[in-house]
GROMACS .gro file of C-alpha atoms in nm:
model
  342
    1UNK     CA    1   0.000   0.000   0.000
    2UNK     CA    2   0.331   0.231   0.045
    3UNK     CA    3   0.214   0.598   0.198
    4UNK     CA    4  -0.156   0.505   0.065
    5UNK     CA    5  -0.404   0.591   0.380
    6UNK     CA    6  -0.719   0.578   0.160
    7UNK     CA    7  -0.907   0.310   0.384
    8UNK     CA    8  -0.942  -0.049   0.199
    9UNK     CA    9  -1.283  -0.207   0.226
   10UNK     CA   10  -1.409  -0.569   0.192
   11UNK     CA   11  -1.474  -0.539  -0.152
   12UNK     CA   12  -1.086  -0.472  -0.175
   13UNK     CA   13  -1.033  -0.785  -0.002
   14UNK     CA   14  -1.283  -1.021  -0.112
   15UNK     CA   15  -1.101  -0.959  -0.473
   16UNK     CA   16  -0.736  -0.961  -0.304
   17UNK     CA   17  -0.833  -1.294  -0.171
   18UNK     CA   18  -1.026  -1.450  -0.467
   19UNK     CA   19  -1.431  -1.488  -0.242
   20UNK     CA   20  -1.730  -1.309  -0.187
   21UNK     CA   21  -1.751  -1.001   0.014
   22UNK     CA   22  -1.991  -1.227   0.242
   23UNK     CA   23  -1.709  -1.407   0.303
   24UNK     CA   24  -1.564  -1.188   0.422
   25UNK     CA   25  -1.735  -1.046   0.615
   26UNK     CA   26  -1.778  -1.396   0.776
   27UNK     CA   27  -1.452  -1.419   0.802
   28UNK     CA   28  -1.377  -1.142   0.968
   29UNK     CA   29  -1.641  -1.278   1.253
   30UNK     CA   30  -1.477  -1.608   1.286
   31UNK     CA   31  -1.789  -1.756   1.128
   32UNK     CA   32  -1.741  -2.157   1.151
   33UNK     CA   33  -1.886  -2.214   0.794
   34UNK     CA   34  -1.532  -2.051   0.665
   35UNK     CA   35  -1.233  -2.270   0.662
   36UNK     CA   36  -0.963  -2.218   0.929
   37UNK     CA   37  -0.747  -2.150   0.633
   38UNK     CA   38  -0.925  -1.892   0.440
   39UNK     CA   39  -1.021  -1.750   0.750
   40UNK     CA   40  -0.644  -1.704   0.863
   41UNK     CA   41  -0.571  -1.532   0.507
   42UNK     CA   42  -0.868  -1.289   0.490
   43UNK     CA   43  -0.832  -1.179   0.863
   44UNK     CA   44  -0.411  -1.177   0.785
   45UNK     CA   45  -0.487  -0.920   0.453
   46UNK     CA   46  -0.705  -0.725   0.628
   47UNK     CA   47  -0.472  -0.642   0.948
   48UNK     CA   48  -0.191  -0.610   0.716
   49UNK     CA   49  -0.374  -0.364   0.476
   50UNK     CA   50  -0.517  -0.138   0.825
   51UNK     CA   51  -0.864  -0.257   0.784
   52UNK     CA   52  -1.112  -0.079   1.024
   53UNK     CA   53  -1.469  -0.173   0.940
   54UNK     CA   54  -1.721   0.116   0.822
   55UNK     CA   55  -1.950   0.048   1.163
   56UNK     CA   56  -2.222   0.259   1.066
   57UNK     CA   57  -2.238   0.063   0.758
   58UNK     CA   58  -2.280  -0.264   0.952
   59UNK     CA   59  -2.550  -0.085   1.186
   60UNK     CA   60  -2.789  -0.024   0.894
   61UNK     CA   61  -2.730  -0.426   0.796
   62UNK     CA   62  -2.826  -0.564   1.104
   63UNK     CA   63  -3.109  -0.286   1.205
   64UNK     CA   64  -3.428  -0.193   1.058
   65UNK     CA   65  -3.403   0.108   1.209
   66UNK     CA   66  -3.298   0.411   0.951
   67UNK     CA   67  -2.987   0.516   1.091
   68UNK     CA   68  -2.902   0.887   1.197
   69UNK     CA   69  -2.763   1.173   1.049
   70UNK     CA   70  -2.439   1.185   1.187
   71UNK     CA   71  -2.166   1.527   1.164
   72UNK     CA   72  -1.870   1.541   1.239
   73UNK     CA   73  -1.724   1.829   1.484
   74UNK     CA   74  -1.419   1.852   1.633
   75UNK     CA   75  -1.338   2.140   1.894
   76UNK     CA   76  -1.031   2.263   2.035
   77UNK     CA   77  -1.127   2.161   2.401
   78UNK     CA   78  -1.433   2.099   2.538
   79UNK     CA   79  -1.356   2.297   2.859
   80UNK     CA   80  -1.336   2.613   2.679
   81UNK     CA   81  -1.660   2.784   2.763
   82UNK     CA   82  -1.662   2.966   2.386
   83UNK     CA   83  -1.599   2.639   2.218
   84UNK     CA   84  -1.897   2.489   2.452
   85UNK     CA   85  -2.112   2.737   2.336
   86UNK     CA   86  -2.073   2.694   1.982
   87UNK     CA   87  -2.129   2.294   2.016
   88UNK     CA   88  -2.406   2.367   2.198
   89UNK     CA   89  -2.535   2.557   1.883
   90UNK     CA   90  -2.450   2.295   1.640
   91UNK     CA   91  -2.610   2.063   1.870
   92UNK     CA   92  -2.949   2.285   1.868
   93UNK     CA   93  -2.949   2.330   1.466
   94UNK     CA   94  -2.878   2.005   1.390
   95UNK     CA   95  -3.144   1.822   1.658
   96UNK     CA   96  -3.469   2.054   1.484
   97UNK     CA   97  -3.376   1.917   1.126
   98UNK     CA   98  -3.327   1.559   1.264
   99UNK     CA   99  -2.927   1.505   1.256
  100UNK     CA  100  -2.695   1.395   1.533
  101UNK     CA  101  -2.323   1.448   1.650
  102UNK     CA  102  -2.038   1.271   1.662
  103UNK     CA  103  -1.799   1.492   1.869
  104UNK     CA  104  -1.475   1.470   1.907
  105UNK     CA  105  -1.161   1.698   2.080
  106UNK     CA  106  -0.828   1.815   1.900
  107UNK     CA  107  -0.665   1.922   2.253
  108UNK     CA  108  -0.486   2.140   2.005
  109UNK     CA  109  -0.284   1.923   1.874
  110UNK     CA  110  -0.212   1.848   1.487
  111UNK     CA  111  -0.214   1.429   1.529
  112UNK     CA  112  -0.503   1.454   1.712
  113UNK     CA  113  -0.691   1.632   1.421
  114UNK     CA  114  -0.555   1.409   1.159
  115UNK     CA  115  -0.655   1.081   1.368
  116UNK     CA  116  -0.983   1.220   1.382
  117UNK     CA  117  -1.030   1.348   1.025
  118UNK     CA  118  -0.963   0.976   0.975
  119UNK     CA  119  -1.197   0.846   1.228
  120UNK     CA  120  -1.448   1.071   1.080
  121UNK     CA  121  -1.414   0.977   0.716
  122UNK     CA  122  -1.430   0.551   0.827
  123UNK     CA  123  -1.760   0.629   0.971
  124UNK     CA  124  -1.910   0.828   0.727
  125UNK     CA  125  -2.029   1.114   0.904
  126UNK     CA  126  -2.217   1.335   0.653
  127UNK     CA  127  -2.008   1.646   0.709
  128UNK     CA  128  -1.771   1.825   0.943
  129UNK     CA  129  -1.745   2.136   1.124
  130UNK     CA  130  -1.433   2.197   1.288
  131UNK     CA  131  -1.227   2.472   1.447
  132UNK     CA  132  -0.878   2.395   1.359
  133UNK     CA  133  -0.617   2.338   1.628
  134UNK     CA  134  -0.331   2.612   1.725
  135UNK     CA  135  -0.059   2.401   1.597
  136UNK     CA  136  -0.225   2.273   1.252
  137UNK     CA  137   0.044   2.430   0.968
  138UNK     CA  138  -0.057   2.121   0.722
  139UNK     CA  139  -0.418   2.051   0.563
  140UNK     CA  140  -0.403   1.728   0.370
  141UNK     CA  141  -0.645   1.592   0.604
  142UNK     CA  142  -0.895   1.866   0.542
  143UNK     CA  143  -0.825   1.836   0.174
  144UNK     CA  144  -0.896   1.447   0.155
  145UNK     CA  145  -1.231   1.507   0.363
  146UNK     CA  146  -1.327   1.791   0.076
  147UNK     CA  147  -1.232   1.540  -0.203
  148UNK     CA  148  -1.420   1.270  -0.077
  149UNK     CA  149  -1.715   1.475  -0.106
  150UNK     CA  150  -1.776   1.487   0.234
  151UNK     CA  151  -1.876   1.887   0.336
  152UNK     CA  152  -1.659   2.079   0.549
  153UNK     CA  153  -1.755   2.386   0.729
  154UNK     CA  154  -1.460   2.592   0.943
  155UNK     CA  155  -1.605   2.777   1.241
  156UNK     CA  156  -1.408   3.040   1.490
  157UNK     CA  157  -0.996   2.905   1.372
  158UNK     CA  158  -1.021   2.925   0.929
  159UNK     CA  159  -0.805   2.723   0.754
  160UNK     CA  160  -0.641   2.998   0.495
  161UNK     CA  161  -0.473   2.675   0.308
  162UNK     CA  162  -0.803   2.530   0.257
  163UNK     CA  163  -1.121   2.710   0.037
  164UNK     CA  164  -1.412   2.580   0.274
  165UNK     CA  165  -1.713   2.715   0.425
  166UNK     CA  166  -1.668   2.890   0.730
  167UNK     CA  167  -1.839   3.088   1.039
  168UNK     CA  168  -1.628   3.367   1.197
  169UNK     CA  169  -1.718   3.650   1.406
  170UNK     CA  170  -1.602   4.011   1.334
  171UNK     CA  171  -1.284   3.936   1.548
  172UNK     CA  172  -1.100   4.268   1.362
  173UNK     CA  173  -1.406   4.520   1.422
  174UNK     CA  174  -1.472   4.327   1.782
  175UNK     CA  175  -1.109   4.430   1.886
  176UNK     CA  176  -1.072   4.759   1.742
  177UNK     CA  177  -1.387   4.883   1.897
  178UNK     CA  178  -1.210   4.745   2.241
  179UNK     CA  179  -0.969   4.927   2.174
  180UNK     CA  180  -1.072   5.249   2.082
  181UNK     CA  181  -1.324   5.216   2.389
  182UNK     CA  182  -1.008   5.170   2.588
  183UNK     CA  183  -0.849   5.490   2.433
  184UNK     CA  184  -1.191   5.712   2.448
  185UNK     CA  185  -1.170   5.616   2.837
  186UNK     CA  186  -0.805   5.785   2.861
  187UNK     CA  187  -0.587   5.491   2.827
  188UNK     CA  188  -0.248   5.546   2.616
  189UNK     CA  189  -0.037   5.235   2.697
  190UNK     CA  190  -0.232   4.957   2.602
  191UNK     CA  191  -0.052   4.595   2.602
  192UNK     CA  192  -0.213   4.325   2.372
  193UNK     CA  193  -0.222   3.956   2.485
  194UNK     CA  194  -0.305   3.739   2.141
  195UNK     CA  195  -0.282   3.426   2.039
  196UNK     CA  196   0.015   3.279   1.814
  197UNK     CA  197   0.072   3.459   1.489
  198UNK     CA  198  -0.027   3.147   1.228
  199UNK     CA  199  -0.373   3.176   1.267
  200UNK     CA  200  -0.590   3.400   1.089
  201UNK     CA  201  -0.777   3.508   1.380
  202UNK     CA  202  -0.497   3.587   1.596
  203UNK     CA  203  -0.382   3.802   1.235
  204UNK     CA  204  -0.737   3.958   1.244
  205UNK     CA  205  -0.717   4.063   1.596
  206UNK     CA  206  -0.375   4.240   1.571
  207UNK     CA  207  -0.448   4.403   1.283
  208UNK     CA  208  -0.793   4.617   1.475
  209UNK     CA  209  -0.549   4.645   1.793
  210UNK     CA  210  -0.301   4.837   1.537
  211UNK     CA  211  -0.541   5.010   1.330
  212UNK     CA  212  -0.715   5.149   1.622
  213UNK     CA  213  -0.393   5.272   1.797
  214UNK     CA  214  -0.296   5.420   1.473
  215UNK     CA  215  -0.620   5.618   1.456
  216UNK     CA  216  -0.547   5.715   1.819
  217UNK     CA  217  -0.193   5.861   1.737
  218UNK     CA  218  -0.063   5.600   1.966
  219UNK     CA  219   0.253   5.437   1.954
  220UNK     CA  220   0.253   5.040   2.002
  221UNK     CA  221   0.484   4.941   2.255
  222UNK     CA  222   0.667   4.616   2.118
  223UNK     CA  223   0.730   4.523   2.483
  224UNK     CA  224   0.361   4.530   2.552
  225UNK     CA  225   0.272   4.249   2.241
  226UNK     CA  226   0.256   3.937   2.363
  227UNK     CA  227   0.225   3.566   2.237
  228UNK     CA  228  -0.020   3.478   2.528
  229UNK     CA  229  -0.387   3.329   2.544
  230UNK     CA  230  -0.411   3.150   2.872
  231UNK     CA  231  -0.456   3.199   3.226
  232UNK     CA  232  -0.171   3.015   3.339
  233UNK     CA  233   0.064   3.197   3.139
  234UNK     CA  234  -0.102   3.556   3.172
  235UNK     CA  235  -0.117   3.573   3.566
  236UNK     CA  236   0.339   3.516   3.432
  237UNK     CA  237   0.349   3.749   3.157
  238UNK     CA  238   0.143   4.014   3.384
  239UNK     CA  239   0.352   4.008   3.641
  240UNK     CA  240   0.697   4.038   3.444
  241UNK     CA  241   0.554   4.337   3.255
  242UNK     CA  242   0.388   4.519   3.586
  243UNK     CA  243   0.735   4.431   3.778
  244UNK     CA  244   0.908   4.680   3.467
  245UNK     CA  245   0.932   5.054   3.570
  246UNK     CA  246   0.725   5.146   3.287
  247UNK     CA  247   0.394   4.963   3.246
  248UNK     CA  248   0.082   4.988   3.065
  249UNK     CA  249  -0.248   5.158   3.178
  250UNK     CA  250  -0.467   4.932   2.968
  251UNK     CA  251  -0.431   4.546   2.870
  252UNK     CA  252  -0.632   4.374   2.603
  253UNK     CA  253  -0.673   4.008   2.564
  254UNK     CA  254  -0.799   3.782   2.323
  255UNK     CA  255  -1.011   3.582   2.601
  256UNK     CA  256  -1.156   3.682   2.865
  257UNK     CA  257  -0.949   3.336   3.045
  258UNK     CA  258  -0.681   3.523   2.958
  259UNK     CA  259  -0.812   3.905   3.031
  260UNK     CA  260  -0.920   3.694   3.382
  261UNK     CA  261  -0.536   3.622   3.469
  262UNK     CA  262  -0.415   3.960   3.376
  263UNK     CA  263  -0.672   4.108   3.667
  264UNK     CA  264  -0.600   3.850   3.884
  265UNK     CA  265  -0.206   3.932   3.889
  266UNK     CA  266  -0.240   4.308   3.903
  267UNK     CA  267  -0.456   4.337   4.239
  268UNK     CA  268  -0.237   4.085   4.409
  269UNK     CA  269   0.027   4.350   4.334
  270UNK     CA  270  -0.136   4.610   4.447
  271UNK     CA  271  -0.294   4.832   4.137
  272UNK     CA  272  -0.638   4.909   4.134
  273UNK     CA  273  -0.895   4.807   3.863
  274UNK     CA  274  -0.958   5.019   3.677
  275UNK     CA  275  -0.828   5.315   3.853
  276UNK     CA  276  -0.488   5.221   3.744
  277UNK     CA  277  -0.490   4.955   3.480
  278UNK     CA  278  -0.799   4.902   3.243
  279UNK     CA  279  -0.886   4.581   3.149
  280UNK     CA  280  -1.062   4.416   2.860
  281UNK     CA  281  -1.154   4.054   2.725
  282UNK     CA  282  -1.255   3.835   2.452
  283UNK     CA  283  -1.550   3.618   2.432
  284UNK     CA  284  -1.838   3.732   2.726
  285UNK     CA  285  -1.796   3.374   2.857
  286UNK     CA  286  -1.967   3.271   3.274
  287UNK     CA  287  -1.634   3.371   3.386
  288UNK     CA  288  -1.707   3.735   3.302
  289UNK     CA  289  -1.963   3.860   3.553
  290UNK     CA  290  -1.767   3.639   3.823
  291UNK     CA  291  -1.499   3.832   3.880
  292UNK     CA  292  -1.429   4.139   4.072
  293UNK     CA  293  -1.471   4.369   3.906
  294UNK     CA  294  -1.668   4.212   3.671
  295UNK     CA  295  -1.496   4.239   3.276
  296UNK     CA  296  -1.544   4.412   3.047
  297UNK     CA  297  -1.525   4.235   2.678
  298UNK     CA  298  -1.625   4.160   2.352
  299UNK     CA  299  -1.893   3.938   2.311
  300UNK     CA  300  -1.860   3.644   2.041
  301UNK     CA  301  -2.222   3.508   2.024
  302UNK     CA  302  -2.064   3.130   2.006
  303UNK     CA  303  -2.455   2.998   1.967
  304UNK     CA  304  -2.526   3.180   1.667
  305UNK     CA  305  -2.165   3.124   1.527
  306UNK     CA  306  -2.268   2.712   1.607
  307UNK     CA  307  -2.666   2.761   1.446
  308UNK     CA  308  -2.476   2.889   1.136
  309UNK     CA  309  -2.233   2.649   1.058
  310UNK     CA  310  -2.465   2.365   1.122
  311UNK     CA  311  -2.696   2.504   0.927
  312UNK     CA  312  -2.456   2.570   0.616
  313UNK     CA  313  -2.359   2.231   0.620
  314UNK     CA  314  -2.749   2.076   0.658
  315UNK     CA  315  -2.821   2.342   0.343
  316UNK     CA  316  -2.470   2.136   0.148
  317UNK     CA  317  -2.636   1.790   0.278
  318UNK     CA  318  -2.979   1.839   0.132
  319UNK     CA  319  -2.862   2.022  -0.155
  320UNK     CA  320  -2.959   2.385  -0.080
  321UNK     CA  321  -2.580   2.468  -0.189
  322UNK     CA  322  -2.428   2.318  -0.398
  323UNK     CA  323  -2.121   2.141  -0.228
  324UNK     CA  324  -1.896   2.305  -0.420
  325UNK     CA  325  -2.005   2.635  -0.283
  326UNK     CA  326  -1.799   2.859  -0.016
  327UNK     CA  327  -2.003   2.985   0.199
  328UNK     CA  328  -1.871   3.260   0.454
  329UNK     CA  329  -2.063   3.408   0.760
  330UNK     CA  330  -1.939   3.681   0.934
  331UNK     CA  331  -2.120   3.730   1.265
  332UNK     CA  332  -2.126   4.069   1.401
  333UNK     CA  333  -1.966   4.139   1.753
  334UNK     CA  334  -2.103   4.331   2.047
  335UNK     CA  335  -1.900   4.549   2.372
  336UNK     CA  336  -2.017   4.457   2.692
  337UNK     CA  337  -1.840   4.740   2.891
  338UNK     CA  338  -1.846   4.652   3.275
  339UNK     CA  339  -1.671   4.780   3.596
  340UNK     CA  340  -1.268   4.631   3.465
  341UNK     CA  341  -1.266   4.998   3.240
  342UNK     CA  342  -1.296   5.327   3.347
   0.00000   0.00000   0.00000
């Protein structure tokens, strides 16, 4: 098979081994009524060759039942309260027209993604929507999902290397306005915390925080721009910065995790929110309204982001688009301003 990872089935080998594909298929269930010997061969080809049977396949021929509608959706991490809220509005879309999920987590990790790309495609989900993992600099997995006719839809992470469908909110407007709110409210050091530079989002983001600073005659303070979109690593990058003798009055960050660290560091040292230090997020997630102060951010609207990418890919299923189409959504983002800005 060499470098070969298209999947073989048992038509591939019932005619490697010279029988019937219901031999096979007995075969590969230790049915008595085949030899020992052809047994032996059939089950040897198939581990050789990577077999994995298609089990949805084998559902509908042992059930009467009509089997589900099954997509595909993989998510970054399932802890991630934006990410949550986006499955839970594929989940919604896809339950009214009658189609379930088959969900599945990339931890943010490229292998992951491939594997289940993979595991996808061998059960023949109908589609997939997926948000494509930090570290994910190759697409040949997307590409043999396309090819195989099988509808993919992008949602919150694009895929620049890939021409699909996607879902995206208005992350460049959404972070501009932040940051010109930031700048109305008297702020004129304002450090940005984004994510790394490959994705597009992360691209989209820096691009309003520099357009909007340019508008506001303000410099951008290279020492302020960090590579940094958790909480672990903001409550470390915080403090380093606020430790410096100069330091910023205002920090942005590209979730509100993130924004939630920042805060977090800066009153155990002592500076006041927002008397001293302004602080703004990304997402409106729970964590939000829990702090104290409670944040102020940009607000991402992950249901309506999950009803439309669910419902893009339904529309490619039943032929409302044509699957060759690229559809792209742009959902429109909102300021909540709270008590973290003056």
């Amino acid at each position: 098979m060499g470098n070969d990872t298209t999947p073989i089935t048992m038509k591939d080998i019932a005619r490697a081994t010279g029988v019937s594909v219901a031999t096979v298929s007995r075969a590969l269930k230790n049915s008595p009524r085949i030899s020992k010997e052809k047994r032996d061969e059939i089950q040897a080809y198939a581990n050789e060759h990577n077999f994995t049977p298609n089990l949805i396949a084998e559902s509908l021929r042992t059930s009467r039942i009509k089997p589900t509608k099954t997509i595909g959706v993989i998510i970054p991490e399932y802890t991630h309260y934006y990410f949550s809220s986006i499955l839970s509005g594929i989940d919604m879309e896809a339950a009214a027209r009658g189609y379930s999920l088959m969900v599945a987590q990339s931890g943010e990790k490229y292998e992951n993604e491939v594997r289940i790309c993979q595991k996808f495609y061998e059960n023949k989900v109908c589609g997939v929507i997926v948000s494509q993992a930090k570290d994910t600099k190759e697409y040949t997995h997307f590409e043999k999902l396309i090819s195989a006719g099988i509808p993919l839809i992008f949602y919150d992470r694009i895929c620049t290397g890939v021409d699909a469908s996607r879902v995206v909110v208005d992350d460049y407007q959404g972070t501009f306005n932040a940051i010109k709110h930031l700048i109305d409210t008297g702020c004129r050091h304002i450090a940005y915390f984004g994510s790394p530079k490959n994705l597009e989002i992360s691209k989209n983001r820096y691009n309003g925080y520099r357009d909007a600073m340019l508008q506001g005659k303000l410099a951008i303070e290279e020492q302020f721009v960090k590579v940094c979109d958790n909480r672990d690593d903001a409550e470390k990058v915080a403090r380093e910065i606020l430790e410096e003798e100069n330091i910023p009055d205002a920090f942005f960050a590209v979730n509100d995790e993130t924004a939630i660290g920042i805060l977090t560091t800066a009153k155990r040292m002592g500076y006041r929110i927002p008397q001293d230090i302004s602080i703004c997020g990304f997402t409106n997630s729970n964590q939000s309204t829990a702090c104290d102060p409670p944040l102020t951010t940009v607000e991402q609207r992950g249901v309506e982001i999950g009803r439309q990418a669910a419902g893009i890919l339904i529309g490619k299923v039943e032929g409302i688009f044509t699957k060759e189409s690229i559809e792209k959504r742009i959902v429109k983002t909102r300021l909540v301003t709270r008590q973290s800005t003056r």
